[in-house]
Structures are given as C-alpha cells and as structure tokens.
Tab-separated table of N, CA and C in Angstrom:
chain	number	residue	atom	x	y	z
A	88	ALA	N	6.646	-1.363	-20.133
A	88	ALA	CA	6.457	-2.734	-19.661
A	88	ALA	C	7.137	-2.900	-18.298
A	89	VAL	N	6.523	-3.682	-17.469
A	89	VAL	CA	7.034	-3.927	-16.123
A	89	VAL	C	7.827	-5.221	-16.128
A	90	ASP	N	9.011	-5.184	-15.519
A	90	ASP	CA	9.839	-6.378	-15.411
A	90	ASP	C	9.174	-7.356	-14.440
A	91	GLN	N	8.797	-8.524	-14.955
A	91	GLN	CA	8.079	-9.509	-14.154
A	91	GLN	C	8.919	-10.006	-12.979
A	92	LYS	N	10.209	-10.188	-13.203
A	92	LYS	CA	11.089	-10.677	-12.135
A	92	LYS	C	11.178	-9.657	-10.996
A	93	GLU	N	11.298	-8.383	-11.348
A	93	GLU	CA	11.362	-7.325	-10.332
A	93	GLU	C	10.049	-7.241	-9.553
A	94	TYR	N	8.928	-7.333	-10.265
A	94	TYR	CA	7.616	-7.270	-9.613
A	94	TYR	C	7.452	-8.426	-8.638
A	95	ARG	N	7.823	-9.624	-9.061
A	95	ARG	CA	7.722	-10.793	-8.182
A	95	ARG	C	8.631	-10.661	-6.968
A	96	SER	N	9.787	-10.086	-7.161
A	96	SER	CA	10.707	-9.878	-6.051
A	96	SER	C	10.113	-8.911	-5.025
A	97	MET	N	9.510	-7.836	-5.507
A	97	MET	CA	8.889	-6.871	-4.599
A	97	MET	C	7.723	-7.512	-3.853
A	98	ILE	N	6.909	-8.290	-4.559
A	98	ILE	CA	5.775	-8.972	-3.925
A	98	ILE	C	6.277	-9.966	-2.884
A	99	GLY	N	7.325	-10.709	-3.205
A	99	GLY	CA	7.883	-11.671	-2.254
A	99	GLY	C	8.367	-11.002	-0.982
A	100	SER	N	9.023	-9.873	-1.129
A	100	SER	CA	9.493	-9.132	0.047
A	100	SER	C	8.325	-8.650	0.896
A	101	LEU	N	7.290	-8.152	0.236
A	101	LEU	CA	6.128	-7.670	0.976
A	101	LEU	C	5.368	-8.814	1.637
A	102	LEU	N	5.281	-9.958	0.967
A	102	LEU	CA	4.611	-11.113	1.576
A	102	LEU	C	5.342	-11.554	2.840
A	103	TYR	N	6.660	-11.475	2.825
A	103	TYR	CA	7.445	-11.803	4.015
A	103	TYR	C	7.089	-10.858	5.165
A	104	LEU	N	6.908	-9.596	4.851
A	104	LEU	CA	6.609	-8.596	5.880
A	104	LEU	C	5.196	-8.717	6.440
A	105	THR	N	4.290	-9.359	5.715
A	105	THR	CA	2.911	-9.459	6.207
A	105	THR	C	2.805	-10.267	7.495
A	106	ALA	N	3.813	-11.075	7.804
A	106	ALA	CA	3.791	-11.829	9.063
A	106	ALA	C	3.819	-10.887	10.265
A	107	SER	N	4.520	-9.772	10.120
A	107	SER	CA	4.603	-8.814	11.229
A	107	SER	C	3.801	-7.538	10.971
A	108	ARG	N	3.298	-7.364	9.771
A	108	ARG	CA	2.501	-6.181	9.420
A	108	ARG	C	1.184	-6.625	8.782
A	109	PRO	N	0.242	-7.118	9.580
A	109	PRO	CA	-1.017	-7.595	8.997
A	109	PRO	C	-1.853	-6.497	8.343
A	110	ASP	N	-1.533	-5.244	8.597
A	110	ASP	CA	-2.290	-4.147	7.998
A	110	ASP	C	-2.086	-4.047	6.488
A	111	ILE	N	-1.028	-4.645	5.958
A	111	ILE	CA	-0.785	-4.588	4.515
A	111	ILE	C	-1.140	-5.897	3.818
A	112	GLN	N	-1.594	-6.874	4.563
A	112	GLN	CA	-1.775	-8.217	4.025
A	112	GLN	C	-2.757	-8.272	2.856
A	113	LEU	N	-3.904	-7.674	2.972
A	113	LEU	CA	-4.891	-7.736	1.901
A	113	LEU	C	-4.376	-7.051	0.642
A	114	ALA	N	-3.804	-5.872	0.782
A	114	ALA	CA	-3.304	-5.138	-0.380
A	114	ALA	C	-2.201	-5.913	-1.089
A	115	VAL	N	-1.299	-6.512	-0.322
A	115	VAL	CA	-0.197	-7.271	-0.917
A	115	VAL	C	-0.730	-8.510	-1.634
A	116	CYS	N	-1.668	-9.197	-1.011
A	116	CYS	CA	-2.216	-10.407	-1.635
A	116	CYS	C	-2.987	-10.082	-2.907
A	117	LEU	N	-3.661	-8.948	-2.939
A	117	LEU	CA	-4.333	-8.544	-4.171
A	117	LEU	C	-3.315	-8.234	-5.267
A	118	CYS	N	-2.227	-7.595	-4.909
A	118	CYS	CA	-1.171	-7.311	-5.888
A	118	CYS	C	-0.509	-8.596	-6.371
A	119	ALA	N	-0.422	-9.588	-5.495
A	119	ALA	CA	0.205	-10.857	-5.856
A	119	ALA	C	-0.592	-11.607	-6.913
A	120	CYS	N	-1.870	-11.311	-7.033
A	120	CYS	CA	-2.702	-11.977	-8.047
A	120	CYS	C	-2.269	-11.623	-9.465
A	121	PHE	N	-1.520	-10.559	-9.641
A	121	PHE	CA	-1.162	-10.078	-10.972
A	121	PHE	C	0.302	-10.320	-11.318
A	122	GLN	N	0.919	-11.317	-10.711
A	122	GLN	CA	2.336	-11.581	-10.961
A	122	GLN	C	2.599	-12.111	-12.365
A	123	ALA	N	1.634	-12.790	-12.952
A	123	ALA	CA	1.842	-13.375	-14.279
A	123	ALA	C	1.958	-12.306	-15.355
A	124	SER	N	1.189	-11.239	-15.222
A	124	SER	CA	1.250	-10.158	-16.215
A	124	SER	C	1.105	-8.806	-15.514
A	125	PRO	N	2.160	-8.381	-14.833
A	125	PRO	CA	2.078	-7.112	-14.099
A	125	PRO	C	2.018	-5.908	-15.033
A	126	ARG	N	1.246	-4.933	-14.640
A	126	ARG	CA	1.142	-3.678	-15.383
A	126	ARG	C	1.809	-2.574	-14.569
A	127	ALA	N	2.020	-1.463	-15.227
A	127	ALA	CA	2.657	-0.330	-14.550
A	127	ALA	C	1.807	0.160	-13.380
A	128	SER	N	0.494	0.105	-13.521
A	128	SER	CA	-0.378	0.569	-12.433
A	128	SER	C	-0.261	-0.334	-11.207
A	129	TYR	N	-0.075	-1.644	-11.414
A	129	TYR	CA	0.108	-2.565	-10.289
A	129	TYR	C	1.441	-2.290	-9.597
A	130	ARG	N	2.450	-2.001	-10.388
A	130	ARG	CA	3.764	-1.685	-9.826
A	130	ARG	C	3.688	-0.411	-8.982
A	131	GLN	N	2.895	0.549	-9.427
A	131	GLN	CA	2.716	1.779	-8.655
A	131	GLN	C	2.064	1.487	-7.307
A	132	VAL	N	1.108	0.568	-7.284
A	132	VAL	CA	0.458	0.201	-6.024
A	132	VAL	C	1.471	-0.439	-5.085
A	133	VAL	N	2.310	-1.329	-5.622
A	133	VAL	CA	3.331	-1.988	-4.804
A	133	VAL	C	4.308	-0.953	-4.248
A	134	LYS	N	4.705	-0.002	-5.067
A	134	LYS	CA	5.610	1.044	-4.600
A	134	LYS	C	4.943	1.920	-3.538
A	135	ARG	N	3.643	2.127	-3.662
A	135	ARG	CA	2.918	2.911	-2.659
A	135	ARG	C	2.893	2.180	-1.320
A	136	ILE	N	2.728	0.858	-1.363
A	136	ILE	CA	2.770	0.061	-0.129
A	136	ILE	C	4.147	0.187	0.512
A	137	MET	N	5.196	0.146	-0.307
A	137	MET	CA	6.557	0.274	0.221
A	137	MET	C	6.791	1.656	0.824
A	138	ARG	N	6.253	2.690	0.202
A	138	ARG	CA	6.378	4.040	0.763
A	138	ARG	C	5.632	4.138	2.092
A	139	TYR	N	4.474	3.497	2.173
A	139	TYR	CA	3.718	3.469	3.426
A	139	TYR	C	4.550	2.820	4.525
A	140	LEU	N	5.176	1.694	4.215
A	140	LEU	CA	6.003	1.002	5.205
A	140	LEU	C	7.191	1.859	5.628
A	141	ASN	N	7.780	2.555	4.690
A	141	ASN	CA	8.905	3.431	5.000
A	141	ASN	C	8.464	4.575	5.921
A	142	HIS	N	7.241	5.029	5.743
A	142	HIS	CA	6.710	6.134	6.547
A	142	HIS	C	6.420	5.713	7.988
A	143	ILE	N	6.079	4.452	8.210
A	143	ILE	CA	5.673	4.002	9.546
A	143	ILE	C	6.738	3.147	10.227
A	144	LEU	N	7.984	3.333	9.870
A	144	LEU	CA	9.063	2.535	10.461
A	144	LEU	C	9.126	2.651	11.979
A	145	GLU	N	8.806	3.821	12.505
A	145	GLU	CA	8.931	4.018	13.949
A	145	GLU	C	7.754	3.437	14.730
A	146	PHE	N	6.710	3.003	14.047
A	146	PHE	CA	5.555	2.420	14.732
A	146	PHE	C	5.737	0.923	14.891
A	147	GLY	N	5.217	0.387	15.978
A	147	GLY	CA	5.304	-1.049	16.204
A	147	GLY	C	4.544	-1.442	17.456
A	148	ILE	N	4.600	-2.697	17.768
A	148	ILE	CA	3.946	-3.200	18.967
A	148	ILE	C	4.901	-3.031	20.135
A	149	TRP	N	4.388	-2.503	21.223
A	149	TRP	CA	5.208	-2.277	22.406
A	149	TRP	C	4.480	-2.848	23.605
A	150	TYR	N	5.177	-3.657	24.390
A	150	TYR	CA	4.620	-4.256	25.590
A	150	TYR	C	5.301	-3.645	26.808
A	151	SER	N	4.506	-3.117	27.707
A	151	SER	CA	5.032	-2.536	28.927
A	151	SER	C	5.291	-3.643	29.944
A	152	THR	N	6.404	-3.553	30.655
A	152	THR	CA	6.724	-4.567	31.660
A	152	THR	C	5.964	-4.337	32.956
A	153	SER	N	5.421	-3.150	33.136
A	153	SER	CA	4.754	-2.843	34.401
A	153	SER	C	3.258	-3.154	34.394
A	154	SER	N	2.695	-3.440	33.258
A	154	SER	CA	1.253	-3.696	33.216
A	154	SER	C	0.976	-5.152	32.861
A	155	SER	N	-0.192	-5.609	33.256
A	155	SER	CA	-0.577	-6.975	32.904
A	155	SER	C	-1.037	-6.995	31.444
A	156	ILE	N	-0.818	-8.097	30.802
A	156	ILE	CA	-1.160	-8.224	29.389
A	156	ILE	C	-2.592	-8.733	29.260
A	157	CYS	N	-3.375	-8.046	28.494
A	157	CYS	CA	-4.748	-8.449	28.204
A	157	CYS	C	-4.836	-8.711	26.705
A	158	LEU	N	-5.099	-9.936	26.341
A	158	LEU	CA	-5.158	-10.316	24.934
A	158	LEU	C	-6.581	-10.183	24.422
A	159	SER	N	-6.752	-9.418	23.358
A	159	SER	CA	-8.058	-9.256	22.716
A	159	SER	C	-7.941	-9.736	21.286
A	160	GLY	N	-8.938	-10.441	20.811
A	160	GLY	CA	-8.920	-10.933	19.436
A	160	GLY	C	-10.135	-10.437	18.669
A	161	TYR	N	-9.938	-10.172	17.392
A	161	TYR	CA	-11.009	-9.697	16.527
A	161	TYR	C	-10.989	-10.517	15.249
A	162	SER	N	-12.131	-10.682	14.661
A	162	SER	CA	-12.228	-11.466	13.438
A	162	SER	C	-13.196	-10.788	12.481
A	163	ASP	N	-12.932	-10.960	11.213
A	163	ASP	CA	-13.817	-10.443	10.182
A	163	ASP	C	-13.951	-11.517	9.121
A	164	ALA	N	-15.152	-11.880	8.778
A	164	ALA	CA	-15.380	-12.932	7.796
A	164	ALA	C	-15.819	-12.323	6.471
A	165	ASP	N	-15.393	-12.945	5.396
A	165	ASP	CA	-15.773	-12.513	4.061
A	165	ASP	C	-16.185	-13.755	3.287
A	166	PHE	N	-17.461	-14.035	3.245
A	166	PHE	CA	-17.939	-15.222	2.551
A	166	PHE	C	-18.253	-14.876	1.103
A	167	ALA	N	-17.495	-15.463	0.196
A	167	ALA	CA	-17.694	-15.282	-1.244
A	167	ALA	C	-17.685	-13.804	-1.623
A	168	GLY	N	-16.735	-13.068	-1.078
A	168	GLY	CA	-16.677	-11.636	-1.319
A	168	GLY	C	-16.135	-11.238	-2.677
A	169	CYS	N	-15.387	-12.121	-3.320
A	169	CYS	CA	-14.843	-11.806	-4.642
A	169	CYS	C	-15.954	-11.966	-5.669
A	170	ARG	N	-16.325	-10.902	-6.325
A	170	ARG	CA	-17.446	-10.946	-7.265
A	170	ARG	C	-17.093	-11.649	-8.568
A	171	ILE	N	-15.819	-11.836	-8.834
A	171	ILE	CA	-15.416	-12.478	-10.087
A	171	ILE	C	-15.626	-13.982	-10.013
A	172	ASP	N	-15.049	-14.633	-9.020
A	172	ASP	CA	-15.147	-16.093	-8.945
A	172	ASP	C	-15.897	-16.590	-7.718
A	173	ARG	N	-16.442	-15.673	-6.926
A	173	ARG	CA	-17.240	-16.007	-5.743
A	173	ARG	C	-16.490	-16.856	-4.728
A	174	GLU	N	-15.204	-16.616	-4.600
A	174	GLU	CA	-14.414	-17.307	-3.595
A	174	GLU	C	-14.199	-16.382	-2.402
A	175	ASN	N	-13.842	-16.977	-1.292
A	175	ASN	CA	-13.562	-16.204	-0.089
A	175	ASN	C	-12.315	-15.367	-0.287
A	176	THR	N	-12.279	-14.216	0.336
A	176	THR	CA	-11.112	-13.353	0.296
A	176	THR	C	-10.401	-13.460	1.629
A	177	SER	N	-9.138	-13.856	1.584
A	177	SER	CA	-8.364	-13.944	2.814
A	177	SER	C	-7.047	-13.226	2.611
A	178	GLY	N	-6.300	-13.105	3.671
A	178	GLY	CA	-5.024	-12.405	3.589
A	178	GLY	C	-3.898	-13.248	3.049
A	179	THR	N	-4.094	-14.550	2.905
A	179	THR	CA	-3.009	-15.401	2.410
A	179	THR	C	-3.362	-16.046	1.110
C-alpha cells in the first residue's frame, strides 16, 4: 500500500516545480489525478519524474547578454482529448 500523505507531498513538490519546468507539467498533473487512492505503480511514475529531474539539474534557460532577445511562442490545443469524460486536457 502507498502512503497517501507521502504521495500527496511528492505531487505537491512536483506541482511547485512545474512553474519552472513545463516539460513535466502534463505527467505531474496526470499523477495528481490519483491522489485519493494512489497505487504503487503511480508512485513509481512519480519517482521516475523525480529521477528525470535529478538527471537534468545542469540544464536550464540561459540568456546571453551579447545577443538580442527574440521571443517565440508555441501553442498546442487539446479539445476534449480525455476519452473518459471528454474534458479538455491542460497542464494545470
């Protein structure tokens, strides 16, 4: 059995990190859906996300002072992508 308090704590920590690491946002939010009754397999996924973050500690956003900044934006829409309840899937 998975300790619900520990699972929620791990999810809370990861949700905090999604502000600066949008690459994990979808995976963390999907894991957050199972906080009421976490299983061992969900806990393994959360631990895998944490191992991924530990592996990429040296990566980050770097802005050069000598070059001009060019801002590019990208968007991806998911209309009713969840096949269970037909709701939109977002990162939050």
